Amino acid sequence: MKKLMATIITGVMLSTNVIATAPFSVVGSFSKISFEDGENIKWHVGGENATHEIVSEVPGSLDGVVDGTKAIKLNMNARTDNWGAITALTIQPKDGIPWNLGKNDIMKMSLTNLDSFDSSIRINLFDVAGNNRMVFFTVPANSTRQIEITPEYFGTAGEKTEKWSSDGFSGKGIDVSAMTSMRLHFPEPEPKFIPGQNRTSLIIDNIFVEKGPTEPTLPIEGSNFPTTSFEDGVAKTWNITGPFFTHEIVTEGAVDGTKALKVTLTERSMDWSKRTNLAIIPHNAVWNMGTATSIVATVTNPLDAAIQLRCNLFDTAGNTRMVYFSIPPKSTRELVFGPEQLGTPGVKNSKWGADGYDSNGVDKSALKGMTFYMAEPELKTMPGVTSPVYIIDNITIR
């Protein structure tokens, strides 16, 4: 059917101790999903009126198989008015490591409607912070449509926007670098969708990510904030102190050059004043980010359990901002300290979740301290992890 199907390609462009609690947030690439044997995903179908089947290619017919030789057919055999019992296909990474998409990437998938009436599909997208973005598309009768979930449809993490039309979206945008699952379902309890029909089916295949354009790098002016990447022959600006740690320069986790810093807490200190600190800005130095808007750092978690890494930022006015991030097991994540994380100088605000921040915002033109550490005494953070480890590289601005 691959060459004969009527494919509709759409353009839906689709030091102060500040304490926090959280765990979880990300990296892990997105591999194509086409329901072939051996794919690195786990999926399940649920719903009180749901059935499903793996369908095979039938040459010369509208079979819904677009990539490989198989696809999945999701059947709603009757409508329910209970949102908790709707027909739904949930897809997750098999290894539990969240999918990591670029900011401008586009997710595409092929949906085939064998019915003689238009159908509607909704897709809930979830991230590690608990954001839930619902996107929806109409699939015309007797056709295959390749839908596109574009940056507009993914939204901005944590920001609620909506668009209601034949295609659209609603709810909070997600962090596309920390996507945990997707759920495809029919809007069964709402009779205005797929009106007059009590049953429908869709065949789903070839879910993949198309890389989007790279944003141009603008020159940074007025900055003296150097890149810290732990390479040989580079002046050392960092320092580690604490009672129970080891550190070494390693190649694992290096993203700028060939070296990174691995910090191992040999045990967790129960005294906040005696924790292990990695200080990046030298004593008596003041760093200015200039026209840059964000600090970034790449962190690798080599453990089988999630870790949380915190950072205190200090400015010359005496403000201290605590920012924290979580990194899933066996994964690498770029941490971004953007305008929200840096805050407004002297203005106190907080965000508590998988990632977050607390206390006064800092002046990005007058940073006198930047200290990475872990919540060693706080046993509800990283529970059961007695010897936390992190690998860090490429601390810089953009």
Coordinates of C-alpha atoms in Angstrom, one line a residue:
M1 CA 0.0 0.0 0.0
K2 CA 3.0 2.2 0.7
K3 CA 3.0 3.9 -2.8
L4 CA -0.8 3.9 -3.4
M5 CA -2.1 5.3 -0.2
A6 CA -3.6 8.8 -0.2
T7 CA -1.3 10.6 2.1
I8 CA -2.3 14.0 3.3
I9 CA 0.8 15.9 4.4
T10 CA -0.3 18.7 6.6
G11 CA 1.3 21.9 7.6
V12 CA 0.4 22.1 11.2
M13 CA 3.6 23.7 12.2
L14 CA 2.4 21.3 14.2
S15 CA 27.2 30.4 51.5
T16 CA 23.5 30.3 52.3
N17 CA 21.9 27.0 52.6
V18 CA 18.6 27.0 50.6
I19 CA 16.8 23.7 50.8
A20 CA 14.6 22.0 48.2
T21 CA 13.0 18.7 47.5
A22 CA 12.5 17.1 44.1
P23 CA 13.6 14.3 41.9
F24 CA 13.5 13.7 38.1
S25 CA 14.3 15.3 34.7
V26 CA 16.5 14.1 31.6
V27 CA 18.1 13.0 28.3
G28 CA 17.7 10.0 26.0
S29 CA 17.2 10.1 22.3
F30 CA 14.0 9.4 20.5
S31 CA 14.1 6.4 18.2
K32 CA 11.6 5.8 15.5
I33 CA 8.5 3.9 16.5
S34 CA 6.8 1.7 13.9
F35 CA 5.7 -1.3 15.9
E36 CA 8.2 -3.6 14.5
D37 CA 9.8 -6.4 16.5
G38 CA 12.6 -5.4 18.9
E39 CA 11.9 -1.7 19.2
N40 CA 13.0 0.1 22.3
I41 CA 9.6 1.1 23.6
K42 CA 6.9 -0.2 25.8
W43 CA 3.2 0.4 25.0
H44 CA -0.2 -0.8 26.2
V45 CA -3.8 -0.3 25.2
G46 CA -6.4 0.4 27.8
G47 CA -10.1 1.3 27.9
E48 CA -13.4 -0.4 28.7
N49 CA -14.3 -0.6 25.0
A50 CA -10.9 -0.9 23.5
T51 CA -9.3 -3.6 21.3
H52 CA -6.1 -3.4 19.2
E53 CA -4.2 -5.5 16.7
I54 CA -0.9 -5.4 15.0
V55 CA -1.6 -5.2 11.3
S56 CA 0.6 -6.2 8.4
E57 CA 1.3 -4.7 5.0
V58 CA -1.2 -5.6 2.3
P59 CA 0.3 -4.5 -1.1
G60 CA -2.1 -2.4 -3.1
S61 CA -4.5 -1.5 -0.3
L62 CA -5.0 1.2 2.3
D63 CA -3.4 -0.8 5.1
G64 CA -1.9 2.0 7.2
V65 CA 1.6 0.4 7.2
V66 CA 4.0 3.2 6.3
D67 CA 7.3 2.1 7.6
G68 CA 8.5 -1.5 7.8
T69 CA 5.9 -4.3 7.7
K70 CA 3.7 -3.6 10.7
A71 CA 1.5 -1.0 12.4
I72 CA -0.9 -0.9 15.3
K73 CA -4.7 -0.6 14.9
L74 CA -6.5 1.1 17.8
N75 CA -10.2 0.3 18.0
M76 CA -12.9 2.1 20.0
N77 CA -15.8 -0.4 19.8
A78 CA -18.3 1.8 21.7
R79 CA -18.2 5.2 23.4
T80 CA -17.9 5.8 27.1
D81 CA -18.7 8.9 29.0
N82 CA -16.0 8.1 31.6
W83 CA -12.7 9.8 30.8
G84 CA -11.0 7.3 33.0
A85 CA -12.1 4.4 30.8
I86 CA -11.5 5.8 27.3
T87 CA -9.7 3.8 24.5
A88 CA -6.1 4.8 24.7
L89 CA -2.6 3.8 23.5
T90 CA 0.2 4.8 25.8
I91 CA 3.8 4.7 24.6
Q92 CA 6.9 5.1 26.8
P93 CA 10.6 4.6 26.5
K94 CA 11.4 1.0 27.3
D95 CA 14.4 1.9 29.4
G96 CA 12.6 4.6 31.4
I97 CA 15.0 7.4 30.2
P98 CA 12.9 10.3 29.0
W99 CA 13.0 11.2 25.3
N100 CA 15.1 14.2 24.5
L101 CA 14.0 16.4 21.6
G102 CA 15.6 19.6 20.4
K103 CA 13.7 22.9 20.9
N104 CA 12.8 23.2 17.2
D105 CA 12.3 19.5 16.4
I106 CA 9.1 18.2 14.9
M107 CA 7.4 14.9 15.8
K108 CA 5.6 13.2 12.9
M109 CA 3.4 10.2 12.7
S110 CA 1.1 8.5 10.2
L111 CA -2.5 8.0 11.0
T112 CA -4.8 5.9 8.7
N113 CA -8.6 6.2 8.9
L114 CA -10.4 3.3 7.2
D115 CA -13.8 4.6 8.1
S116 CA -16.2 6.4 5.7
F117 CA -16.3 9.4 8.1
D118 CA -13.7 11.8 9.5
S119 CA -12.1 10.7 12.7
S120 CA -10.4 12.7 15.5
I121 CA -7.4 11.7 17.6
R122 CA -6.0 13.3 20.7
I123 CA -2.5 12.9 22.0
N124 CA -1.5 13.8 25.5
L125 CA 2.2 14.5 25.9
F126 CA 3.9 14.3 29.3
D127 CA 7.2 15.5 30.7
V128 CA 9.1 14.9 33.9
A129 CA 7.8 18.0 35.6
G130 CA 4.2 16.7 35.3
N131 CA 3.2 19.0 32.4
N132 CA 0.4 17.6 30.2
R133 CA -0.1 19.0 26.7
M134 CA -3.0 17.8 24.7
V135 CA -2.8 18.1 20.9
F136 CA -5.5 16.9 18.5
F137 CA -5.9 16.3 14.8
T138 CA -8.6 15.4 12.4
V139 CA -8.0 12.4 10.0
P140 CA -10.2 12.5 6.9
A141 CA -12.2 9.4 5.8
N142 CA -10.5 6.7 3.9
S143 CA -7.1 8.2 4.0
T144 CA -3.7 8.3 5.6
R145 CA -2.5 11.6 7.1
Q146 CA 1.0 12.4 8.4
I147 CA 0.5 14.7 11.3
E148 CA 3.2 17.1 12.6
I149 CA 3.6 18.2 16.2
T150 CA 5.6 21.3 15.9
P151 CA 7.1 23.6 18.5
E152 CA 3.9 25.6 18.6
Y153 CA 2.0 22.4 19.5
F154 CA 4.5 21.3 22.1
G155 CA 4.3 24.8 23.6
T156 CA 6.6 26.3 26.2
A157 CA 7.1 24.2 29.3
G158 CA 4.7 25.1 32.1
E159 CA 2.8 27.8 30.1
K160 CA -0.8 27.1 29.3
T161 CA -2.0 28.0 25.8
E162 CA -4.8 26.7 23.6
K163 CA -5.9 26.6 20.0
W164 CA -9.3 25.1 19.0
S165 CA -9.9 24.3 15.4
S166 CA -10.0 21.0 13.4
D167 CA -6.4 20.6 14.7
G168 CA -5.2 22.3 17.9
F169 CA -3.8 22.0 21.4
S170 CA -4.6 22.8 25.0
G171 CA -2.9 22.7 28.4
K172 CA 0.6 23.4 29.6
G173 CA 3.5 23.1 27.2
I174 CA 6.0 20.4 27.9
D175 CA 9.8 20.3 28.2
V176 CA 10.6 18.5 25.0
S177 CA 14.1 17.5 26.4
A178 CA 12.3 15.6 29.2
M179 CA 9.4 13.8 27.6
T180 CA 8.2 10.8 29.5
S181 CA 5.3 9.4 27.5
M182 CA 2.5 10.0 25.0
R183 CA -1.1 8.8 25.1
L184 CA -3.2 8.6 21.9
H185 CA -6.9 8.4 22.4
F186 CA -10.3 9.2 21.1
P187 CA -12.5 12.0 22.6
E188 CA -15.2 9.5 23.5
P189 CA -17.2 11.4 26.1
E190 CA -17.6 14.4 23.8
P191 CA -20.2 13.6 21.2
K192 CA -19.5 16.7 19.2
F193 CA -16.3 15.0 18.1
I194 CA -16.8 12.2 15.6
P195 CA -20.5 13.1 15.7
G196 CA -23.1 10.4 15.3
Q197 CA -20.5 7.6 15.5
N198 CA -20.2 5.1 18.4
R199 CA -17.2 3.3 17.1
T200 CA -14.0 4.2 15.1
S201 CA -10.5 2.9 14.5
L202 CA -7.2 4.4 13.5
I203 CA -4.0 2.7 12.4
I204 CA -0.9 4.3 13.8
D205 CA 2.6 4.0 12.3
N206 CA 6.0 5.6 11.7
I207 CA 6.3 7.9 14.7
F208 CA 9.6 9.8 14.3
V209 CA 11.3 13.1 15.0
E210 CA 12.6 15.4 12.3
K211 CA 15.4 17.7 13.5
G212 CA 14.4 21.3 13.4
P213 CA 16.7 24.3 12.4
T214 CA 19.4 25.2 14.8
E215 CA 19.0 28.7 16.2
P216 CA 21.7 31.1 15.2
T217 CA 24.3 31.8 17.9
L218 CA 24.4 35.5 18.6
P219 CA 27.6 37.1 19.7
I220 CA 27.8 37.7 23.4
E221 CA 29.0 41.2 24.3
G222 CA 30.2 42.6 27.6
S223 CA 31.0 39.3 29.2
N224 CA 34.0 38.0 31.2
F225 CA 32.3 34.7 32.0
P226 CA 34.6 31.9 30.8
T227 CA 33.8 28.4 29.7
T228 CA 34.7 25.8 32.3
S229 CA 35.3 22.4 30.6
F230 CA 38.1 20.8 32.6
E231 CA 40.6 20.5 29.7
D232 CA 44.3 20.3 30.0
G233 CA 46.2 23.6 29.7
V234 CA 43.3 25.8 30.7
A235 CA 43.6 28.0 33.8
K236 CA 41.7 26.4 36.7
T237 CA 39.0 28.6 38.1
W238 CA 37.1 25.9 40.1
N239 CA 37.6 24.4 43.5
I240 CA 36.1 21.5 45.5
T241 CA 35.8 21.4 49.2
G242 CA 34.0 19.1 51.6
P243 CA 34.5 16.2 54.1
F244 CA 33.6 13.1 52.1
F245 CA 34.4 13.2 48.4
T246 CA 36.7 12.2 45.6
H247 CA 37.1 13.8 42.2
E248 CA 38.8 12.9 39.0
I249 CA 39.1 14.2 35.4
V250 CA 37.3 11.7 33.1
T251 CA 36.4 11.3 29.4
E252 CA 32.8 10.1 30.2
G253 CA 30.3 12.9 29.9
A254 CA 32.6 15.3 28.1
V255 CA 30.8 17.4 25.5
D256 CA 33.2 20.3 25.1
G257 CA 36.7 18.9 24.4
T258 CA 37.6 15.5 25.8
K259 CA 37.5 16.0 29.6
A260 CA 34.9 16.3 32.3
L261 CA 34.9 16.4 36.1
K262 CA 33.6 13.5 38.1
V263 CA 32.6 14.1 41.7
T264 CA 31.8 11.2 44.0
L265 CA 30.4 11.7 47.5
T266 CA 31.9 8.8 49.4
E267 CA 29.2 9.3 52.0
R268 CA 26.4 11.9 52.7
S269 CA 27.2 14.6 55.2
M270 CA 24.4 15.2 57.7
D271 CA 25.6 18.8 58.3
W272 CA 24.6 21.4 55.8
S273 CA 27.7 23.5 56.7
K274 CA 30.0 20.6 55.8
R275 CA 28.6 19.5 52.5
T276 CA 30.7 19.0 49.4
N277 CA 30.8 22.1 47.2
L278 CA 32.1 22.6 43.7
A279 CA 32.8 26.4 43.4
I280 CA 33.2 27.7 39.8
I281 CA 33.8 31.4 40.3
P282 CA 37.1 32.1 42.1
H283 CA 37.2 34.0 45.4
N284 CA 37.1 37.8 44.9
A285 CA 36.2 37.5 41.2
V286 CA 33.1 39.0 39.7
W287 CA 31.7 37.5 36.5
N288 CA 29.5 39.4 34.1
M289 CA 27.2 37.5 31.6
G290 CA 26.9 40.5 29.4
T291 CA 24.2 40.1 26.7
A292 CA 23.9 36.4 27.4
T293 CA 20.6 35.3 28.9
S294 CA 21.4 31.8 30.2
I295 CA 24.1 29.7 32.0
V296 CA 24.3 26.1 30.9
A297 CA 26.1 23.0 32.2
T298 CA 26.0 19.4 31.0
V299 CA 25.6 16.8 33.7
T300 CA 25.8 13.1 33.5
N301 CA 24.4 10.7 36.0
P302 CA 26.2 7.3 35.8
L303 CA 24.1 5.7 38.6
D304 CA 21.1 3.4 38.4
A305 CA 19.1 5.9 40.5
A306 CA 18.0 9.5 39.8
I307 CA 20.1 12.3 41.3
Q308 CA 19.4 15.9 42.1
L309 CA 22.0 18.6 41.6
R310 CA 21.7 22.1 43.1
C311 CA 23.5 25.3 42.5
N312 CA 23.7 28.5 44.5
L313 CA 24.3 31.7 42.6
F314 CA 25.6 34.7 44.5
D315 CA 25.8 38.4 43.4
T316 CA 27.7 41.4 44.8
A317 CA 24.4 42.8 46.3
G318 CA 24.2 39.8 48.6
N319 CA 21.4 38.0 46.8
T320 CA 21.5 34.2 46.8
R321 CA 19.5 32.1 44.3
M322 CA 19.2 28.4 44.7
V323 CA 18.4 26.4 41.5
Y324 CA 18.0 22.7 41.3
F325 CA 17.7 20.0 38.6
S326 CA 17.1 16.3 38.5
I327 CA 18.9 13.8 36.2
P328 CA 17.5 10.4 35.6
P329 CA 19.6 7.2 35.9
K330 CA 22.2 6.5 33.3
S331 CA 21.6 9.7 31.4
T332 CA 23.1 13.1 30.4
R333 CA 21.2 16.4 30.6
E334 CA 22.0 19.9 29.7
L335 CA 21.0 22.1 32.6
V336 CA 19.7 25.6 31.6
F337 CA 19.7 28.5 34.0
G338 CA 17.5 30.8 31.9
P339 CA 15.9 34.1 32.9
E340 CA 13.3 32.3 35.0
Q341 CA 15.9 30.4 37.0
L342 CA 18.2 33.5 37.4
G343 CA 15.2 35.6 38.5
T344 CA 15.0 39.3 39.0
P345 CA 17.7 40.8 41.3
G346 CA 16.5 41.1 44.8
V347 CA 13.0 39.7 44.1
K348 CA 12.2 36.4 46.0
N349 CA 10.1 33.7 44.3
S350 CA 10.0 30.0 44.2
K351 CA 9.1 27.0 42.0
W352 CA 8.9 23.5 43.4
G353 CA 8.7 20.5 41.1
A354 CA 11.1 18.2 39.3
D355 CA 13.3 21.2 38.7
G356 CA 12.9 24.5 40.5
Y357 CA 14.4 27.5 42.3
D358 CA 14.0 29.5 45.5
S359 CA 15.0 32.8 47.1
N360 CA 16.1 36.1 45.6
G361 CA 17.0 36.5 41.9
V362 CA 20.6 37.5 41.1
D363 CA 22.2 40.2 39.0
K364 CA 23.7 38.4 36.0
S365 CA 26.2 41.2 35.5
A366 CA 27.7 40.9 39.0
L367 CA 28.0 37.2 39.9
K368 CA 30.6 36.5 42.6
G369 CA 29.8 32.9 43.3
M370 CA 28.4 29.8 41.6
T371 CA 28.5 26.6 43.8
F372 CA 27.2 23.2 42.7
Y373 CA 26.3 20.7 45.5
M374 CA 23.9 18.0 46.5
A375 CA 21.2 17.9 49.3
E376 CA 23.3 15.5 51.3
P377 CA 21.5 15.8 54.7
E378 CA 18.0 15.7 53.1
L379 CA 17.4 12.0 52.9
K380 CA 14.0 12.3 51.2
T381 CA 16.0 13.7 48.2
M382 CA 17.8 10.9 46.3
P383 CA 16.4 8.3 48.8
G384 CA 18.6 5.2 49.2
V385 CA 21.5 6.8 47.4
T386 CA 24.3 6.7 49.9
S387 CA 27.2 7.7 47.6
P388 CA 25.9 10.1 44.9
V389 CA 28.0 10.8 41.8
Y390 CA 27.8 13.4 39.0
I391 CA 29.9 14.2 36.0
I392 CA 29.9 17.9 34.9
D393 CA 31.2 19.7 31.8
N394 CA 30.9 22.7 29.6
I395 CA 29.7 25.3 32.2
T396 CA 29.2 28.3 30.0
I397 CA 26.8 31.0 28.9
R398 CA 24.6 31.6 25.8

